[in-house]
PDB file of C-alpha atoms in Angstrom:
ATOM      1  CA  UNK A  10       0.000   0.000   0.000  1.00  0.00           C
ATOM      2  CA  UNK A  11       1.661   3.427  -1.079  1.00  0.00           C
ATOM      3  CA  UNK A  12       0.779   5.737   1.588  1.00  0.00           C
ATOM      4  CA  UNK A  13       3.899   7.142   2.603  1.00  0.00           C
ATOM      5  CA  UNK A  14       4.686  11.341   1.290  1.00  0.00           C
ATOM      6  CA  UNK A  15       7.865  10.073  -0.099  1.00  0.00           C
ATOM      7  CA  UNK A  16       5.879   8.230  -2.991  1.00  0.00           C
ATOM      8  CA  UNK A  17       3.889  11.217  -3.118  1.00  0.00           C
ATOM      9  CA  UNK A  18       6.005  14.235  -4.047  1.00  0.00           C
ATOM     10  CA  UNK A  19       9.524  14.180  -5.568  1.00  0.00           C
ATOM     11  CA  UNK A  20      12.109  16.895  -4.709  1.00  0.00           C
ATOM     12  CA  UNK A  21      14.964  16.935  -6.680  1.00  0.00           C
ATOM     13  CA  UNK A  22      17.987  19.837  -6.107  1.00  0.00           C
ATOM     14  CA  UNK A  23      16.401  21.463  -3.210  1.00  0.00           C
ATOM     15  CA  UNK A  24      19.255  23.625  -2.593  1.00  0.00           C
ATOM     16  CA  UNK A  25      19.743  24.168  -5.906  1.00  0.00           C
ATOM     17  CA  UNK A  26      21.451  27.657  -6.384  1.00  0.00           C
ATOM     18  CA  UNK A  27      20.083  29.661  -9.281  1.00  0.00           C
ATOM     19  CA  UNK A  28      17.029  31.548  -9.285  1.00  0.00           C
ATOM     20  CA  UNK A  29      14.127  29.314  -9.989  1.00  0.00           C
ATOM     21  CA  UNK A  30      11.977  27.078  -7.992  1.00  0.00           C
ATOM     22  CA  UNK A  31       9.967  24.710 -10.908  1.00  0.00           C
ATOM     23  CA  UNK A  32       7.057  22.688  -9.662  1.00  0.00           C
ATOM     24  CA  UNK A  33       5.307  20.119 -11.710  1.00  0.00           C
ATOM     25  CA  UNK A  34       1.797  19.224 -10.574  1.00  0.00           C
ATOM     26  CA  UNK A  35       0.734  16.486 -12.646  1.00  0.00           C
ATOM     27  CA  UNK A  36       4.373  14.980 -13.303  1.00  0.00           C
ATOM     28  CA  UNK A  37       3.003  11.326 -12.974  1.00  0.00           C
ATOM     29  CA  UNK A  38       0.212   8.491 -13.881  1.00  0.00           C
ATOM     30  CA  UNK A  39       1.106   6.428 -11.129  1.00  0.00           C
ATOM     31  CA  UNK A  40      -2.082   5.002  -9.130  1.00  0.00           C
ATOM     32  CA  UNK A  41      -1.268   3.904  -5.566  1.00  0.00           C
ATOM     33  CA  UNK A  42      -1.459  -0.009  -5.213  1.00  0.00           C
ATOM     34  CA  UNK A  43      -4.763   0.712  -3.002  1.00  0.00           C
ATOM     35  CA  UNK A  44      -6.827   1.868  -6.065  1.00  0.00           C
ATOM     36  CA  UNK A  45      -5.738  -0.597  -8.431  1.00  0.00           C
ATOM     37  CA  UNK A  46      -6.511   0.589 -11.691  1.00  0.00           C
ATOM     38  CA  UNK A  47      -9.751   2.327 -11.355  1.00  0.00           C
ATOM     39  CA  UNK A  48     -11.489   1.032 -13.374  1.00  0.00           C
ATOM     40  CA  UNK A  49      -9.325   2.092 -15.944  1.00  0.00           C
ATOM     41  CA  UNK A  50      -8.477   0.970 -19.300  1.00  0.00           C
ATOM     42  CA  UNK A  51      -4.265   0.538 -19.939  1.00  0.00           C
ATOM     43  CA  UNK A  52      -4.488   2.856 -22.735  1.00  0.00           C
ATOM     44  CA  UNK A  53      -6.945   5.427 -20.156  1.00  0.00           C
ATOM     45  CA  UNK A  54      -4.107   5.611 -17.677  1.00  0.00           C
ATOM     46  CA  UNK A  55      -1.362   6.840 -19.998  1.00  0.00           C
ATOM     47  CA  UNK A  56      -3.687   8.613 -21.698  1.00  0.00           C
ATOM     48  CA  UNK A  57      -2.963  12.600 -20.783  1.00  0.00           C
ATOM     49  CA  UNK A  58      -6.166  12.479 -18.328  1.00  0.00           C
ATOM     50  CA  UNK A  59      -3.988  10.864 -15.851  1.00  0.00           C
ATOM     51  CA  UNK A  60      -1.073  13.270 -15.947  1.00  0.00           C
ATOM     52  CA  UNK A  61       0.296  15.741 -18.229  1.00  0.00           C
ATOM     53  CA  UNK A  62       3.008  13.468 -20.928  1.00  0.00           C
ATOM     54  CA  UNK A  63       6.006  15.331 -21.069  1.00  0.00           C
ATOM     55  CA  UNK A  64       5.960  17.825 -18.332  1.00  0.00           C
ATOM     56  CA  UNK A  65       8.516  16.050 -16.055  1.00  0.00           C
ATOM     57  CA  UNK A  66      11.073  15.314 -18.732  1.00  0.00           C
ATOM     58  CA  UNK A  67      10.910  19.191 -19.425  1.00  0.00           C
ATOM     59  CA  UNK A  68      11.139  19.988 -15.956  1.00  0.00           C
ATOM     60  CA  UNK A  69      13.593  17.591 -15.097  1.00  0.00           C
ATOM     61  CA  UNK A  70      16.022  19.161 -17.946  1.00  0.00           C
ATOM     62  CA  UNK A  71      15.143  23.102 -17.185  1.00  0.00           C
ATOM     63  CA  UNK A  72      15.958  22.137 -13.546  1.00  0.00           C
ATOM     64  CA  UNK A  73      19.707  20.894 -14.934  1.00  0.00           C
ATOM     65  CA  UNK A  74      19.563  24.186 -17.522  1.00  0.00           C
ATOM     66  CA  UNK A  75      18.876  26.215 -14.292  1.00  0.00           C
ATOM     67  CA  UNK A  76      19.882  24.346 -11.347  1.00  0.00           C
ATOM     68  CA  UNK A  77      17.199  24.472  -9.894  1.00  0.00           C
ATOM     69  CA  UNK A  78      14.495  23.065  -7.567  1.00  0.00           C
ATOM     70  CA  UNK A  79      12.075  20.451  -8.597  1.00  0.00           C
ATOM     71  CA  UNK A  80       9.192  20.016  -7.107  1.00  0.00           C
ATOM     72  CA  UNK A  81       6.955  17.180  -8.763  1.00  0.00           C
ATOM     73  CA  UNK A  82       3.645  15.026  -7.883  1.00  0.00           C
ATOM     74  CA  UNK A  83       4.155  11.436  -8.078  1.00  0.00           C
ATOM     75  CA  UNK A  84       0.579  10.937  -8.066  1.00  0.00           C
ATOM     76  CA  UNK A  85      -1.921  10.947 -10.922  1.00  0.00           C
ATOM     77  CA  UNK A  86      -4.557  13.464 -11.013  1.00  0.00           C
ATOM     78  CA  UNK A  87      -7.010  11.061 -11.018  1.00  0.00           C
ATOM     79  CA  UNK A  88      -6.428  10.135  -7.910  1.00  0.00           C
ATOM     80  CA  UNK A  89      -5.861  13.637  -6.812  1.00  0.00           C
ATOM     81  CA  UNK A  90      -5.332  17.283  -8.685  1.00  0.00           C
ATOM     82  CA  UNK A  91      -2.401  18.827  -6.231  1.00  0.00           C
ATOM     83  CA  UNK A  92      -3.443  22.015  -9.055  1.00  0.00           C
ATOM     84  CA  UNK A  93      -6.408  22.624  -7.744  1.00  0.00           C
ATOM     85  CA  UNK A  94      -8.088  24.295  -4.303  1.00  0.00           C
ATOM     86  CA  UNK A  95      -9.840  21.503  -1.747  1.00  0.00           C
ATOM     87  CA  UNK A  96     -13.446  22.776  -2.159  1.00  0.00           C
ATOM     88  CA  UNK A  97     -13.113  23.027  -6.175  1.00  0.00           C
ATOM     89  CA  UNK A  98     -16.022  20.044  -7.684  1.00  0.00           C
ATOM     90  CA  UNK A  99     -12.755  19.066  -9.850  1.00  0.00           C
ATOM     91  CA  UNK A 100     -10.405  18.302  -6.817  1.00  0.00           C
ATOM     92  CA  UNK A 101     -11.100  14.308  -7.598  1.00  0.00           C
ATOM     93  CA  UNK A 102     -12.772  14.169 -10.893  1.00  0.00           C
ATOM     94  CA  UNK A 103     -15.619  12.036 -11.578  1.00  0.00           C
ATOM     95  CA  UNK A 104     -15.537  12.670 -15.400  1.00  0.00           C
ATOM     96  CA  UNK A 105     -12.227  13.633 -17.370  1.00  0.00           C
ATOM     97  CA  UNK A 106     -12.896  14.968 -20.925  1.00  0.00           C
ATOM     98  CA  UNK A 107     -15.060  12.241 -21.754  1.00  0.00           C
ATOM     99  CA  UNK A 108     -14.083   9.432 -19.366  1.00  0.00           C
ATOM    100  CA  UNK A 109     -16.225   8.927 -16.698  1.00  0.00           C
ATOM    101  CA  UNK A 110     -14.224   8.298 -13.287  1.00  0.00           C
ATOM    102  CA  UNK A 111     -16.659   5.632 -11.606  1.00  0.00           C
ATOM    103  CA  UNK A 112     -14.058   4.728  -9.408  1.00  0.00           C
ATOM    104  CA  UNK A 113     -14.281   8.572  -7.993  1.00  0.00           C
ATOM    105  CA  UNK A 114     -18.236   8.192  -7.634  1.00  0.00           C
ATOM    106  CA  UNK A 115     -19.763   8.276  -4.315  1.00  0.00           C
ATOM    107  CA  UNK A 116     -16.282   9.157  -2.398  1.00  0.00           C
ATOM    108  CA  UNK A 117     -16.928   8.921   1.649  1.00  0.00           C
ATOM    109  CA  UNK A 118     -15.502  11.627   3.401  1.00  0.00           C
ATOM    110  CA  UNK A 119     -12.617   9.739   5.093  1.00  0.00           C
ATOM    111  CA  UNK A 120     -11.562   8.468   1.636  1.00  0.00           C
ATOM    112  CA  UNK A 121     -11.816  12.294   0.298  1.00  0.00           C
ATOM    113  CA  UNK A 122      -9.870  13.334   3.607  1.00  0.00           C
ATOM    114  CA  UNK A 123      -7.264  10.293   2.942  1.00  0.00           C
ATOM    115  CA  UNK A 124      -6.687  11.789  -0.287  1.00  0.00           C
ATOM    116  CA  UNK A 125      -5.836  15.082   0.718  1.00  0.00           C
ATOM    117  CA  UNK A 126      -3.889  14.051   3.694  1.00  0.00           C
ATOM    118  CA  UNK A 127      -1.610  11.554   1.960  1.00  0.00           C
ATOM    119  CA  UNK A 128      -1.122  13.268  -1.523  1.00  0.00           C
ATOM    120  CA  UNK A 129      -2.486  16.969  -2.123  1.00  0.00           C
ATOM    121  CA  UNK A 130      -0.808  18.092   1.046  1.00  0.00           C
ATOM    122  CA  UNK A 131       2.327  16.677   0.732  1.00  0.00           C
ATOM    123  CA  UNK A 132       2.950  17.950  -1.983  1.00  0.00           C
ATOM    124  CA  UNK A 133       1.961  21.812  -1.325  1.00  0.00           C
ATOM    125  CA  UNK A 134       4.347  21.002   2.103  1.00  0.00           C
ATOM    126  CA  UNK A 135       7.037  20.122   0.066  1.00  0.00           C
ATOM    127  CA  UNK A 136       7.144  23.557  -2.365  1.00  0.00           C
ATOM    128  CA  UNK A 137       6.325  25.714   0.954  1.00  0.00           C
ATOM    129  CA  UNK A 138       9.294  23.728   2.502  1.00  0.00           C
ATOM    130  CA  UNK A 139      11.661  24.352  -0.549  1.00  0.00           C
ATOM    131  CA  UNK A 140      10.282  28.710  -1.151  1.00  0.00           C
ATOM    132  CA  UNK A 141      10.840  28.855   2.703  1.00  0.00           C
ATOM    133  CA  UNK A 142      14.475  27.844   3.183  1.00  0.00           C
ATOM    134  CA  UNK A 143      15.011  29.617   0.219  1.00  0.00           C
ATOM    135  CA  UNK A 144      13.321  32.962   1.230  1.00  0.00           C
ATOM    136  CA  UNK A 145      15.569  32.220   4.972  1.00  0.00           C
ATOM    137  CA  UNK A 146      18.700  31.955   2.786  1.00  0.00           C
ATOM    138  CA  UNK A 147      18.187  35.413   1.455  1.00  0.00           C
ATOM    139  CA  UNK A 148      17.798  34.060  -2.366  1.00  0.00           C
ATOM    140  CA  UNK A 149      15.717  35.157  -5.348  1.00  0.00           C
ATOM    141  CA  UNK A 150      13.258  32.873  -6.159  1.00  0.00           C
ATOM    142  CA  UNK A 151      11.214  32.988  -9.229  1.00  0.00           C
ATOM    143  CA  UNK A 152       8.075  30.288  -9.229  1.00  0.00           C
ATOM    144  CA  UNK A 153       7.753  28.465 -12.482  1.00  0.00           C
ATOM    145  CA  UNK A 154       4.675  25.975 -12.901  1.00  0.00           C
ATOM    146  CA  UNK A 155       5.188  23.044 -15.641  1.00  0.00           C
ATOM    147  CA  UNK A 156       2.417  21.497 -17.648  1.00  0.00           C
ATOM    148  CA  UNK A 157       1.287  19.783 -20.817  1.00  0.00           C
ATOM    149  CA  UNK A 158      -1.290  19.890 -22.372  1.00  0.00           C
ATOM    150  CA  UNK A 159      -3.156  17.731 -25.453  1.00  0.00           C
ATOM    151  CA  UNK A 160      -3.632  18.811 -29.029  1.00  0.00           C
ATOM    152  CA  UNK A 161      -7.372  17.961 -28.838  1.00  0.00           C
ATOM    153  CA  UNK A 162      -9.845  18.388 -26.282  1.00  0.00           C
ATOM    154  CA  UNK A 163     -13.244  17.203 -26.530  1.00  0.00           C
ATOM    155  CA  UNK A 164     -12.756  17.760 -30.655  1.00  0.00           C
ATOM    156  CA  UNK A 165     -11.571  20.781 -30.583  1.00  0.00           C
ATOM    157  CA  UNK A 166      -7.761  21.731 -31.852  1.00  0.00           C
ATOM    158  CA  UNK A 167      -5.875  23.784 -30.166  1.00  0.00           C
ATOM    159  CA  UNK A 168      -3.522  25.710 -32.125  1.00  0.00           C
ATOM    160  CA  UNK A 169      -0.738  27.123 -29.705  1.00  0.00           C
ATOM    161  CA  UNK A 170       2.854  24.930 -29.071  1.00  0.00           C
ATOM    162  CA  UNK A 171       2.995  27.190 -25.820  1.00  0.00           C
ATOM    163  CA  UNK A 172       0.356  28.869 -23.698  1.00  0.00           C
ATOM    164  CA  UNK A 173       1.421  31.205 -20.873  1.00  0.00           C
ATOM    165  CA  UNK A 174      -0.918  31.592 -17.559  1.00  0.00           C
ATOM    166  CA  UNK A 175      -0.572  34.050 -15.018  1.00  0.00           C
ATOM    167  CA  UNK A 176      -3.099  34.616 -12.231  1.00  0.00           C
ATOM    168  CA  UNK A 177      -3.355  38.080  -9.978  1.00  0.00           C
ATOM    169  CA  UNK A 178       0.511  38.783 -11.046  1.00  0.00           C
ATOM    170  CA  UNK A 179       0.654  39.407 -14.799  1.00  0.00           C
ATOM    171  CA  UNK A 180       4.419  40.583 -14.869  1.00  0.00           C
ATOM    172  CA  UNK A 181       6.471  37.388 -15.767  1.00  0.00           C
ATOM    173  CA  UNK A 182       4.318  36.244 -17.947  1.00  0.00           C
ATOM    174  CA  UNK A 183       4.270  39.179 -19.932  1.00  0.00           C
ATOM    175  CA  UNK A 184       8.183  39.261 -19.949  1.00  0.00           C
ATOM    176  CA  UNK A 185       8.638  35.557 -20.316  1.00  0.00           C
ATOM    177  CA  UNK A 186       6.162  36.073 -23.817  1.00  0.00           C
ATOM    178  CA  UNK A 187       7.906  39.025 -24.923  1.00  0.00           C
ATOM    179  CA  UNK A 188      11.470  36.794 -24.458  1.00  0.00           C
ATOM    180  CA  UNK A 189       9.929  34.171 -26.290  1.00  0.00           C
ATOM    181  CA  UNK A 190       8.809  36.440 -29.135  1.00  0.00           C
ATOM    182  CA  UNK A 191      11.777  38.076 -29.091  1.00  0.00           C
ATOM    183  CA  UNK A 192      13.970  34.990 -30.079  1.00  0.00           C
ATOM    184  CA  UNK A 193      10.859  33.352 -32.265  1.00  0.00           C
ATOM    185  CA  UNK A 194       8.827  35.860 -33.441  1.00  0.00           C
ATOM    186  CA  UNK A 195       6.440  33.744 -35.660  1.00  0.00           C
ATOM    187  CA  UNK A 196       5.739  31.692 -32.209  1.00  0.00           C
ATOM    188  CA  UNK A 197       2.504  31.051 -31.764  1.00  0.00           C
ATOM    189  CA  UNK A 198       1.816  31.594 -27.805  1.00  0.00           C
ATOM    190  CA  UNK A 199      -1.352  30.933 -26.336  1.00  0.00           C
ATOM    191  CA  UNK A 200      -1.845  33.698 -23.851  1.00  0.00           C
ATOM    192  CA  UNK A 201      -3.889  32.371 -21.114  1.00  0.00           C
ATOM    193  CA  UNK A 202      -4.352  28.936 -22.773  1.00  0.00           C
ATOM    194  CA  UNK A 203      -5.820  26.483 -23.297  1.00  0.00           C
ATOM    195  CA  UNK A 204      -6.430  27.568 -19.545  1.00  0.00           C
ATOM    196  CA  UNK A 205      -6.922  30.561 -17.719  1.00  0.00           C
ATOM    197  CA  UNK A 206      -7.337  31.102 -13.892  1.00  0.00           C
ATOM    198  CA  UNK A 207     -10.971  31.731 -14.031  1.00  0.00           C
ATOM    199  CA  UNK A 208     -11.209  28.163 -15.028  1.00  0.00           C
ATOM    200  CA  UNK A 209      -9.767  27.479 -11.380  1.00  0.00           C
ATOM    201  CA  UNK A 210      -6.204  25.857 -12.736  1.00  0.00           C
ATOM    202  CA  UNK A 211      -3.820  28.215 -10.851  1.00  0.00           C
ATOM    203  CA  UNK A 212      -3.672  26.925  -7.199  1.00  0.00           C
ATOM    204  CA  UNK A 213      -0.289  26.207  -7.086  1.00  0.00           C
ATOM    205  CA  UNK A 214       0.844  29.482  -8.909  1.00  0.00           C
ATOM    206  CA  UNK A 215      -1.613  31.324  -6.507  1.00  0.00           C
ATOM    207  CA  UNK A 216      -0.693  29.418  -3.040  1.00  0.00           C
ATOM    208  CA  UNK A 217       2.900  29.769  -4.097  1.00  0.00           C
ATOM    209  CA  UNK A 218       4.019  32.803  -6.064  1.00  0.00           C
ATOM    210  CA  UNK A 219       1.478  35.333  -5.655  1.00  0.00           C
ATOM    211  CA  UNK A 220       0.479  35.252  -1.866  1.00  0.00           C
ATOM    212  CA  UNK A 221       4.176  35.268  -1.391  1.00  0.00           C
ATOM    213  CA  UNK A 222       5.261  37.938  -3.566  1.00  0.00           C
ATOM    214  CA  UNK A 223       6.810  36.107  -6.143  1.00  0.00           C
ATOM    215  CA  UNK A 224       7.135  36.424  -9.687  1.00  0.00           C
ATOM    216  CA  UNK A 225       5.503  33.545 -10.825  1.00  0.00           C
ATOM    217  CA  UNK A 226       4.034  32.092 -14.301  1.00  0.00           C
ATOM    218  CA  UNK A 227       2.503  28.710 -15.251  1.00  0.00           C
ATOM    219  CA  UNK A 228       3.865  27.222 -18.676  1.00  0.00           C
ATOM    220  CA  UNK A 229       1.952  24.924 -21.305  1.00  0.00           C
ATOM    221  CA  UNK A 230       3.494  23.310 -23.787  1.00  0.00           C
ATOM    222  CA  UNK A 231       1.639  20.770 -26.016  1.00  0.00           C
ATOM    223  CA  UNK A 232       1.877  17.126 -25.507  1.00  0.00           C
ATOM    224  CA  UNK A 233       3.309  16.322 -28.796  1.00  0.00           C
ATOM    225  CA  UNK A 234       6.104  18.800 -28.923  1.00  0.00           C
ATOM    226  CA  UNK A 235       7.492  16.626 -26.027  1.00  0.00           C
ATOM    227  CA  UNK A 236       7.479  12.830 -27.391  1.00  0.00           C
ATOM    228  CA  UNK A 237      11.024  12.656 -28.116  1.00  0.00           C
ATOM    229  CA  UNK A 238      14.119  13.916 -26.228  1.00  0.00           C
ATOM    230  CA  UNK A 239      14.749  16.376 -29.373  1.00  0.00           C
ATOM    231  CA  UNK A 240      11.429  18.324 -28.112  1.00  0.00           C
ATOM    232  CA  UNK A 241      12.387  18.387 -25.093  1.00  0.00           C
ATOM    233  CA  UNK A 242      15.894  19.793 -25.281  1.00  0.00           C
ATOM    234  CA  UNK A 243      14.450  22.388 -27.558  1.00  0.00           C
ATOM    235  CA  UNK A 244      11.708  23.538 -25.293  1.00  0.00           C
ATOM    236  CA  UNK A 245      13.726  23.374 -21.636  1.00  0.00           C
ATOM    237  CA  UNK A 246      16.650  25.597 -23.787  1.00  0.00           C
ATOM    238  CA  UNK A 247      13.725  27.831 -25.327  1.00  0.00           C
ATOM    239  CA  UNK A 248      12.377  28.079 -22.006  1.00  0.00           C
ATOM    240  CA  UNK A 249      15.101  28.879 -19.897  1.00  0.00           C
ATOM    241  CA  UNK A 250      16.832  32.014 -22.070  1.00  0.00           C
ATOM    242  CA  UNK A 251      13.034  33.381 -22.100  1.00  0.00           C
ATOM    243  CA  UNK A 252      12.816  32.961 -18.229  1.00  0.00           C
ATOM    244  CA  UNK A 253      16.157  34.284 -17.606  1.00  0.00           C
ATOM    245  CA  UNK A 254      15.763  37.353 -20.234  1.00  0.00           C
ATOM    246  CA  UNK A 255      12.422  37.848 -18.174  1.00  0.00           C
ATOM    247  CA  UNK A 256      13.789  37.827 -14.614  1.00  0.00           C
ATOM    248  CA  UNK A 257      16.561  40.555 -16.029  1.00  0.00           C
ATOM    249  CA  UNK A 258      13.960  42.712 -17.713  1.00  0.00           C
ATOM    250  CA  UNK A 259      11.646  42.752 -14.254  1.00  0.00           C
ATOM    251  CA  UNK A 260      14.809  43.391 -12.123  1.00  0.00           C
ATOM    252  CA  UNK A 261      15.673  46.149 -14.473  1.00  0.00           C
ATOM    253  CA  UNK A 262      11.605  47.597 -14.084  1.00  0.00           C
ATOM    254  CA  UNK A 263      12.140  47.264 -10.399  1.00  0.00           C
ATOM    255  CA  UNK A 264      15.361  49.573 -10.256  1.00  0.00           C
ATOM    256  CA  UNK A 265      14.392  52.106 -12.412  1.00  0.00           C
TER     257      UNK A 265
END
């Protein structure tokens, strides 16, 4: 039985010494032993309604770019969404795109509390445990959110390789899309998509980065730029000269 917060959050560099903290809420499919497979087809759990394909790997290699912090669930969404706030209706989804959940029907209370005690929290513990040593240490921290997300949704194509999200704090994300453009200027960014905060997808860039102060932005790339290491490389390289331009240009804002 996986219970323990070890198998439920993975921290890799803590003390990592550059400027970003990356978190990846949705970095894996993995179903605790207790659930078996839901009720789940094979092809259903490695499907991107269990996780978002691709995000670690990126993380993973703009933590090396970067050195910095990684922060990453080890537990699928479906168990769980660490990206979303306790009371939201989609905290344990009953019906993802369209797959019905049935094994997420009818949750008691003490297996709803079990969840959040064993995996949501850990995880949100582990980034507050990583942004407060940091913020004791005296270092800059800027909060960068990873996801994926899939070329069709409910039949619907979505354009965009990237799509930028901020919530209250606009500011990197505005810089980190002007870097990007800057470089690539026939990029086609998705500004607040294929998800925006009203559509209650920005706890962990709220919790984190904006009640503390931080500049923080949330980062989409689509599923299929990421299948082979190629995409990867090319995305965590993209990524981290657009961060880093956009942590310059704010601390240049700041001290004028």
């Amino acid at each position: 039985m996986d219970t323990s917060a070890e198998r439920a959050v993975e921290v890799t560099n803590a003390n990592g010494s550059g400027p970003f903290v990356i978190v990846c809420d949705h970095a894996s499919n993995r179903i605790p032993e207790r659930y078996g497979d839901m009720g789940l087809s094979a092809i259903e759990r490695v499907s991107h309604i269990a996780w978002d394909p691709g995000a670690l790997a990126v993380s993973r290699a703009l933590s090396e770019l970067t050195d910095a912090p990684l922060v990453a669930s080890m537990v699928s969404r479906l168990v769980i969404d660490c990206n979303r706030d306790l009371d939201a209706p989609d905290l344990i989804w009953t019906l993802s795109e369209a797959t019905r959940i049935e094994a997420n029907e009818g949750l008691s209370e003490t297996e709803r509390a079990y969840r959040i005690e064993h995996f949501h929290r850990p995880f949100h513990d582990a980034i507050d445990a990583v942004l407060d040593a940091r913020r004791d240490a005296g270092r800059e921290t800027v909060l960068v959110c990873m996801h994926s997300f899939t070329p069709i949704y409910l039949g619907v194509a979505r354009p965009w390789p990237i799509g930028l999200i901020h919530a209250h704090d606009s500011r990197l994300t505005v810089a980190l899309g002007a870097a990007l453009l800057a470089e690539s200027p026939s990029l086609n960014i998705g500004w607040n998509e294929p998800y925006a905060a009203l559509n209650g997808v920005t706890l962990t860039l709220e919790k984190h980065g904006d009640a503390r102060g931080l500049p923080a932005t949330m980062i989409e790339i689509r599923n299929d730029e990421l299948l082979e290491a190629e995409g990867v490389a090319l995305w965590a390289g993209r990524i981290e000269r657009g961060l880093e331009a956009a942590r310059l240009a704010l601390a240049g804002a700041e001290a004028v």
